Amino acid sequence: MAILVTGGTGYIGSHTVVELLKKDYDVVIVDNYCNSKPEVLNRIYQITHKRPRFYEIDCCNEVKMRELFKKENITDIIHFAGLKSVAESVQKPQLYIDNNIGSSKVLLKLMTEFGVHNIVFSSSATVYGVPDHVPKVGGCTNPYGQTKLDIEYLLKDYAKEHKDANIAILRYFNPIGAHESGLIGEDPQGIPNNLMPYITQVAVGKRPFLNVYGNDYKTHDGTGVRDYIHVVDLAMGHLAALKKLEEKPGLVIYNLGTGKGTSVLDLVKAFEKANDLTIPYEIKERRPGDVDENYADASKAYKEMKWKAKLDIVDACRDSWRWQKNNPRGYDKD
Ligand code: NAD
Ligand code: UFG
């Protein structure tokens, strides 16, 4: 009776593993460290005093994954493993197709082979494409988003063919924040693409100022509005989804967000206030592909799973900064 967490040493995976261990789930992690570090496992131990079983395997490697399934009694899967850089996916679409879709296909094949019925999948608000008045799925603006949509279709087809399958597709909005211990957090390689890690790197002196991409959007202050969700709330959403799957619901889809929109400058101000710091910034050109605003209707997740976000952006700003301040070089040792 073990939960297989693919990508369990990554940003969202590590926070979810901590919450699973706190609730005494038996956790097995698989990760190939293509975007994470072994040190994460030590940090998970420091927080929980537990060491989940770990396999350094590429989830696309069917032979090695089959060995894992033979050894472990997997009952549920949380599938975080995937590449997630929008910009890189534009440069290397085939890599994203092979890794993200390839790993999902291997998992589905092994689920059938080993009689595993339950899977929770990390999807993204990016599947909504450019939001109109009514959010519509499709029209993804980049290959990364397209892989998420394609995997959603794979899962839907799988559910049609396998009546005993229980699948939760979770569409995340913008995860930020870190565990309150400051021991685990987001550790981007190179120049961060996302707003919060860029802000914390400015705060720690690694970058001179924040580039604010555009101040002529149709929003209250002209800067882009997003739905920033604390990563621990997001982690708890996965525990709620596992519980939901125990009810054998078939395939379910939930948005995981707060329902509140926050602009780039709102987030900068919240960070400055929460941490008593100043973040210098410069207004730059719009970033291609960005939309005015995107925030969640997460009411279905509350109605059906009793899950809702409990933490706010002030908590996230404080926790992100604690993580960055205590680990200026991320998981790399000095
Ligand atoms: P992350 O890069 O920190 O974690 C992903 C983990 O998967 C990494 O540890 C990486 O080494 C591992 N991995 C990737 N491909 C693998 C493979 N083939 N085999 C084994 N391990 C592999 O990313 P994250 O922010 O924790 O995101 C987790 C999931 O959530 C991803 O699927 C991502 O697309 C999705 N998601 C993330 C965001 C976000 O803004 N962070 C938003 C929406 C959806
Ligand atoms: N931004 C800046 N400066 C930066 C980085 C970002 O001004 O250095 C702005 C962006 O223009 C945008 C906002 O901050 O208005 C948020 O940008 P992020 O890159 O942090 O997040 P996105 O909403 O663009 O995308 C994120 C993930 C995607 C995922 C999407 C889901 O990166 O993978 O959320 O909503 F699909």
XYZ file of C-alpha atoms and ligand atoms in Angstrom:
414
model
C 0.000 0.000 0.000
C 2.364 2.737 -1.181
C 1.920 6.063 -2.952
C 4.324 6.503 -5.866
C 5.331 10.160 -6.193
C 7.042 10.834 -9.519
C 9.116 14.020 -9.501
C 8.988 13.851 -5.705
C 12.228 15.770 -5.175
C 10.986 18.739 -7.233
C 9.415 21.926 -5.895
C 5.771 20.866 -5.572
C 6.610 17.170 -5.175
C 8.868 17.698 -2.143
C 6.224 19.767 -0.335
C 3.595 17.130 -1.101
C 5.871 14.318 0.138
C 6.302 16.180 3.448
C 2.527 16.441 3.915
C 2.032 12.782 2.934
C 4.681 11.629 5.428
C 3.106 13.787 8.135
C -0.121 11.854 7.559
C 1.775 8.521 7.697
C 1.361 7.576 4.054
C 3.917 5.062 2.798
C 5.762 7.068 0.122
C 7.966 5.901 -2.746
C 9.683 8.629 -4.769
C 10.987 8.326 -8.293
C 13.015 11.159 -9.816
C 15.895 11.397 -12.284
C 17.182 14.662 -10.749
C 16.968 16.455 -14.107
C 15.629 19.479 -12.197
C 16.255 18.656 -8.529
C 18.994 17.644 -6.102
C 19.580 14.655 -3.791
C 19.894 17.108 -0.867
C 16.091 17.459 -0.975
C 15.805 13.999 0.585
C 17.932 15.082 3.572
C 15.747 18.136 4.009
C 12.581 16.026 3.891
C 14.155 13.884 6.617
C 14.987 16.942 8.726
C 11.368 18.070 8.582
C 9.597 14.719 9.000
C 12.223 12.364 10.508
C 11.232 9.906 7.820
C 13.037 8.686 4.704
C 10.748 7.682 1.869
C 12.103 4.957 -0.418
C 13.799 6.615 -3.396
C 14.537 5.411 -6.934
C 16.731 7.436 -9.291
C 14.983 6.470 -12.508
C 13.782 8.280 -15.608
C 10.018 7.658 -15.674
C 10.247 7.229 -19.449
C 12.388 4.109 -18.869
C 9.723 1.421 -19.011
C 12.067 -1.433 -18.093
C 13.377 0.214 -14.921
C 9.927 1.479 -13.962
C 8.554 -2.051 -14.316
C 11.234 -3.277 -11.890
C 10.074 -0.646 -9.410
C 6.435 -1.723 -9.779
C 7.486 -5.363 -9.195
C 9.284 -4.424 -5.977
C 6.784 -2.005 -4.490
C 3.097 -2.493 -3.773
C 1.935 0.715 -5.464
C -1.741 1.570 -4.993
C -1.774 5.252 -5.987
C 0.391 7.522 -8.122
C 0.933 11.260 -7.964
C 2.566 12.204 -11.244
C 4.592 15.411 -10.898
C 7.550 14.386 -13.084
C 7.740 16.651 -16.083
C 9.668 19.469 -17.672
C 7.992 22.826 -17.101
C 9.813 25.688 -18.792
C 7.573 27.412 -21.332
C 10.578 29.077 -23.015
C 12.594 25.860 -23.249
C 9.583 24.030 -24.665
C 9.444 26.534 -27.531
C 13.122 25.788 -28.292
C 12.882 22.024 -27.775
C 9.282 20.871 -28.312
C 10.280 17.248 -29.003
C 12.057 17.006 -25.638
C 8.833 18.092 -23.926
C 6.714 15.661 -25.929
C 9.108 12.775 -25.229
C 9.556 13.494 -21.531
C 6.113 14.662 -20.439
C 3.914 12.526 -22.668
C 6.411 9.626 -22.711
C 6.546 9.330 -18.908
C 2.745 9.485 -18.657
C 2.323 6.713 -21.235
C 4.743 4.459 -19.332
C 2.830 5.043 -16.098
C -0.539 4.253 -17.697
C 0.853 1.070 -19.233
C 2.223 -0.071 -15.878
C -1.013 0.868 -14.100
C -2.846 -1.558 -16.380
C -0.175 -4.228 -15.982
C -0.034 -4.026 -12.181
C -3.694 -3.235 -11.466
C -3.054 0.254 -10.069
C -6.292 2.226 -10.297
C -5.593 5.670 -8.854
C -3.561 8.526 -10.300
C -3.360 12.250 -9.574
C -1.912 14.301 -12.419
C -0.205 17.727 -12.296
C -1.876 19.741 -14.992
C -1.791 23.492 -15.344
C -3.962 26.526 -15.853
C -2.021 26.837 -19.080
C -4.509 24.357 -20.645
C -7.056 27.201 -20.655
C -5.006 28.938 -23.356
C -5.754 32.628 -23.642
C -8.648 33.169 -21.219
C -11.746 34.754 -22.669
C -14.869 35.605 -20.661
C -15.544 31.914 -20.293
C -12.422 29.823 -19.675
C -12.126 27.296 -22.472
C -9.720 24.418 -22.678
C -7.458 24.478 -25.742
C -5.536 27.022 -27.776
C -2.352 26.455 -25.746
C 0.218 29.069 -26.626
C 3.316 26.865 -26.171
C 4.494 23.236 -26.521
C 4.755 22.787 -22.716
C 1.067 23.637 -22.289
C 0.188 21.405 -25.221
C 1.855 18.406 -23.511
C -0.342 18.999 -20.437
C -3.467 19.123 -22.605
C -2.401 16.022 -24.547
C -1.826 14.113 -21.289
C -5.291 15.184 -20.085
C -6.708 13.605 -23.275
C -4.637 10.449 -22.730
C -6.061 10.195 -19.220
C -9.626 10.744 -20.461
C -9.218 7.960 -23.026
C -7.690 5.729 -20.377
C -10.660 6.335 -18.075
C -13.098 5.438 -20.876
C -11.341 2.131 -21.471
C -10.639 1.290 -17.809
C -13.847 1.629 -15.855
C -12.061 0.909 -12.566
C -9.600 3.801 -13.037
C -9.832 6.829 -10.749
C -8.067 9.882 -12.052
C -7.752 13.394 -10.600
C -6.487 16.030 -13.000
C -5.367 19.040 -10.965
C -4.923 22.289 -12.851
C -2.560 24.422 -10.820
C -2.448 28.176 -11.024
C 0.779 29.914 -9.890
C 2.514 28.110 -7.008
C 4.751 30.258 -4.792
C 6.005 30.085 -1.193
C 7.939 27.397 0.617
C 7.704 25.150 3.661
C 7.627 27.238 6.846
C 10.810 25.524 8.105
C 12.818 27.228 5.336
C 14.352 23.824 4.565
C 12.678 23.143 1.209
C 11.610 25.552 -1.514
C 11.878 26.432 -5.181
C 15.402 26.103 -6.580
C 15.393 27.203 -10.231
C 18.517 26.559 -12.281
C 19.906 29.643 -14.035
C 17.852 32.793 -14.472
C 14.380 32.260 -12.987
C 11.487 32.428 -15.458
C 8.889 32.939 -12.772
C 8.125 36.017 -10.759
C 8.580 34.938 -7.120
C 12.010 33.276 -7.463
C 13.167 36.337 -9.397
C 11.968 38.616 -6.584
C 13.744 36.523 -3.927
C 16.972 36.509 -5.970
C 16.809 40.313 -6.154
C 16.213 40.391 -2.398
C 19.230 38.175 -1.710
C 21.453 40.344 -3.950
C 21.887 37.814 -6.757
C 20.152 40.083 -9.317
C 20.171 43.909 -9.286
C 16.493 44.552 -10.026
C 13.261 42.902 -11.114
C 12.128 43.252 -14.721
C 8.403 43.975 -14.702
C 7.159 42.748 -18.063
C 4.646 45.364 -19.158
C 2.546 47.961 -17.343
C -0.089 48.477 -20.035
C -2.234 45.407 -19.396
C -5.960 45.807 -18.778
C -5.592 45.434 -15.009
C -5.891 47.773 -12.013
C -2.231 48.884 -12.177
C -1.333 47.798 -15.708
C 0.801 44.805 -14.646
C -0.188 41.174 -15.213
C -2.599 39.586 -12.739
C -2.244 35.939 -11.657
C -3.578 33.616 -8.974
C -0.653 32.878 -6.630
C -1.222 29.810 -4.478
C 0.982 28.802 -1.546
C 2.802 25.560 -2.382
C 1.749 23.989 0.939
C -1.916 24.638 0.094
C -1.242 23.064 -3.283
C 0.376 20.060 -1.581
C -2.723 19.661 0.599
C -4.820 19.667 -2.595
C -3.084 16.413 -3.541
C -3.977 14.804 -0.225
C -7.574 15.893 -0.760
C -7.474 14.392 -4.256
C -6.169 11.046 -2.926
C -9.088 10.962 -0.480
C -11.484 11.793 -3.309
C -10.141 8.891 -5.355
C -11.019 6.526 -2.493
C -14.676 7.297 -3.365
C -14.014 5.810 -6.847
C -15.247 8.860 -8.750
C -13.802 7.914 -12.168
C -12.151 10.945 -13.762
C -12.398 14.309 -11.994
C -10.827 17.671 -12.823
C -10.185 20.501 -10.355
C -8.631 23.941 -10.513
C -6.266 24.549 -7.605
C -5.962 28.274 -6.987
C -7.108 30.864 -4.489
C -9.635 32.619 -6.718
C -7.883 35.929 -6.027
C -5.976 37.929 -8.609
C -2.705 39.643 -7.667
C -0.729 41.929 -9.990
C 3.050 41.904 -10.347
C 3.296 45.169 -8.416
C 0.846 43.918 -5.745
C 3.144 40.949 -5.179
C 6.243 43.156 -5.043
C 4.570 45.409 -2.460
C 3.370 42.437 -0.399
C 6.898 40.990 -0.416
C 8.422 44.315 0.649
C 5.907 44.729 3.466
C 6.073 41.133 4.733
C 9.864 41.159 4.881
C 10.701 44.821 5.456
C 12.794 44.974 2.291
C 12.894 47.053 -0.891
C 12.772 45.370 -4.294
C 14.086 47.656 -7.038
C 12.314 47.124 -10.362
C 12.271 48.438 -13.927
C 9.336 48.380 -16.311
C 10.183 46.449 -19.478
C 8.425 45.327 -22.676
C 5.632 42.783 -22.376
C 6.810 39.169 -22.382
C 5.483 37.382 -25.502
C 2.523 35.080 -24.788
C 1.571 36.680 -21.450
C -2.098 37.452 -20.794
C -3.688 40.329 -18.837
C -5.080 38.208 -16.054
C -5.663 34.595 -15.108
C -7.182 33.418 -11.859
C -9.012 30.346 -10.720
C -12.575 29.408 -10.059
C -11.671 26.825 -7.438
C -15.236 26.360 -6.149
C -15.531 22.806 -7.526
C -12.494 21.682 -5.509
C -14.196 22.980 -2.369
C -17.599 21.567 -3.212
C -16.337 18.088 -4.057
C -13.107 17.694 -2.039
C -13.611 20.250 0.743
C -10.261 21.732 -0.261
C -9.526 25.407 -0.321
C -6.432 27.548 0.041
C -5.821 28.619 3.650
C -2.635 30.638 3.266
C -2.323 33.994 1.508
C 0.326 35.876 -0.453
C 1.720 37.431 2.743
C 2.412 33.921 4.113
C 3.927 32.966 0.761
C 6.141 36.090 0.623
C 7.421 35.438 4.139
C 8.057 31.736 3.482
C 9.691 32.264 0.074
C 12.052 34.775 1.616
C 12.910 32.537 4.600
C 13.816 29.741 2.164
C 15.948 32.019 -0.072
C 17.641 33.795 2.837
C 18.581 30.516 4.528
C 19.636 28.938 1.209
C 21.090 31.703 -0.974
C 22.438 29.075 -3.395
C 19.379 26.843 -3.209
C 20.251 23.224 -2.438
C 23.882 23.681 -3.536
C 26.252 23.556 -0.611
C 28.679 26.485 -0.289
P 10.078 20.725 -10.691
O 10.900 20.797 -11.936
O 10.602 21.354 -9.469
O 9.743 19.193 -10.362
C 9.623 18.203 -11.359
C 10.487 17.022 -10.930
O 10.344 15.994 -11.903
C 11.974 17.370 -10.854
O 12.490 16.899 -9.619
C 12.591 16.609 -12.030
O 13.913 16.197 -11.749
C 11.624 15.448 -12.188
N 11.525 14.865 -13.546
C 11.257 15.501 -14.702
N 11.200 14.613 -15.708
C 11.431 13.391 -15.165
C 11.490 12.084 -15.683
N 11.327 11.818 -16.996
N 11.732 11.061 -14.839
C 11.913 11.284 -13.509
N 11.865 12.505 -12.956
C 11.626 13.556 -13.780
O 8.641 21.295 -11.066
P 7.408 21.643 -10.117
O 7.227 23.109 -10.114
O 7.514 20.902 -8.852
O 6.237 21.042 -10.995
C 5.727 19.731 -10.802
C 4.678 19.442 -11.860
O 3.665 20.440 -11.783
C 5.206 19.484 -13.276
O 4.590 18.470 -14.021
C 4.780 20.835 -13.779
O 4.608 20.862 -15.169
C 3.455 21.030 -13.053
N 3.089 22.438 -12.887
C 3.966 23.309 -12.296
C 3.634 24.654 -12.176
C 4.596 25.642 -11.585
O 4.430 26.851 -11.821
N 5.575 25.223 -10.783
C 2.386 25.111 -12.653
C 1.513 24.199 -13.213
C 1.879 22.852 -13.336
N 6.788 38.547 -14.548
C 7.542 39.683 -14.472
N 8.891 39.557 -14.299
C 9.505 38.339 -14.193
C 8.720 37.177 -14.253
C 7.358 37.313 -14.438
O 7.022 40.797 -14.588
O 10.745 38.298 -14.069
C 5.317 38.672 -14.672
C 4.743 38.004 -15.912
O 4.767 38.898 -16.996
C 3.338 37.655 -15.435
C 3.522 37.351 -13.941
O 4.744 38.004 -13.579
O 2.484 38.759 -15.550
C 3.632 35.870 -13.622
O 4.627 35.285 -14.432
P 5.212 33.824 -14.107
O 6.251 33.540 -15.138
O 5.612 33.726 -12.690
O 3.945 32.885 -14.289
P 3.001 32.625 -15.558
O 1.612 32.963 -15.151
O 3.532 33.247 -16.767
O 3.146 31.036 -15.765
C 3.080 30.101 -14.686
C 3.960 28.895 -15.012
C 3.389 28.152 -16.191
C 1.965 27.777 -15.904
C 1.154 28.983 -15.529
C -0.202 28.538 -15.057
O 5.272 29.307 -15.319
O 4.120 26.968 -16.380
O 1.773 29.702 -14.453
O -1.034 29.600 -14.828
F 1.432 27.214 -17.003
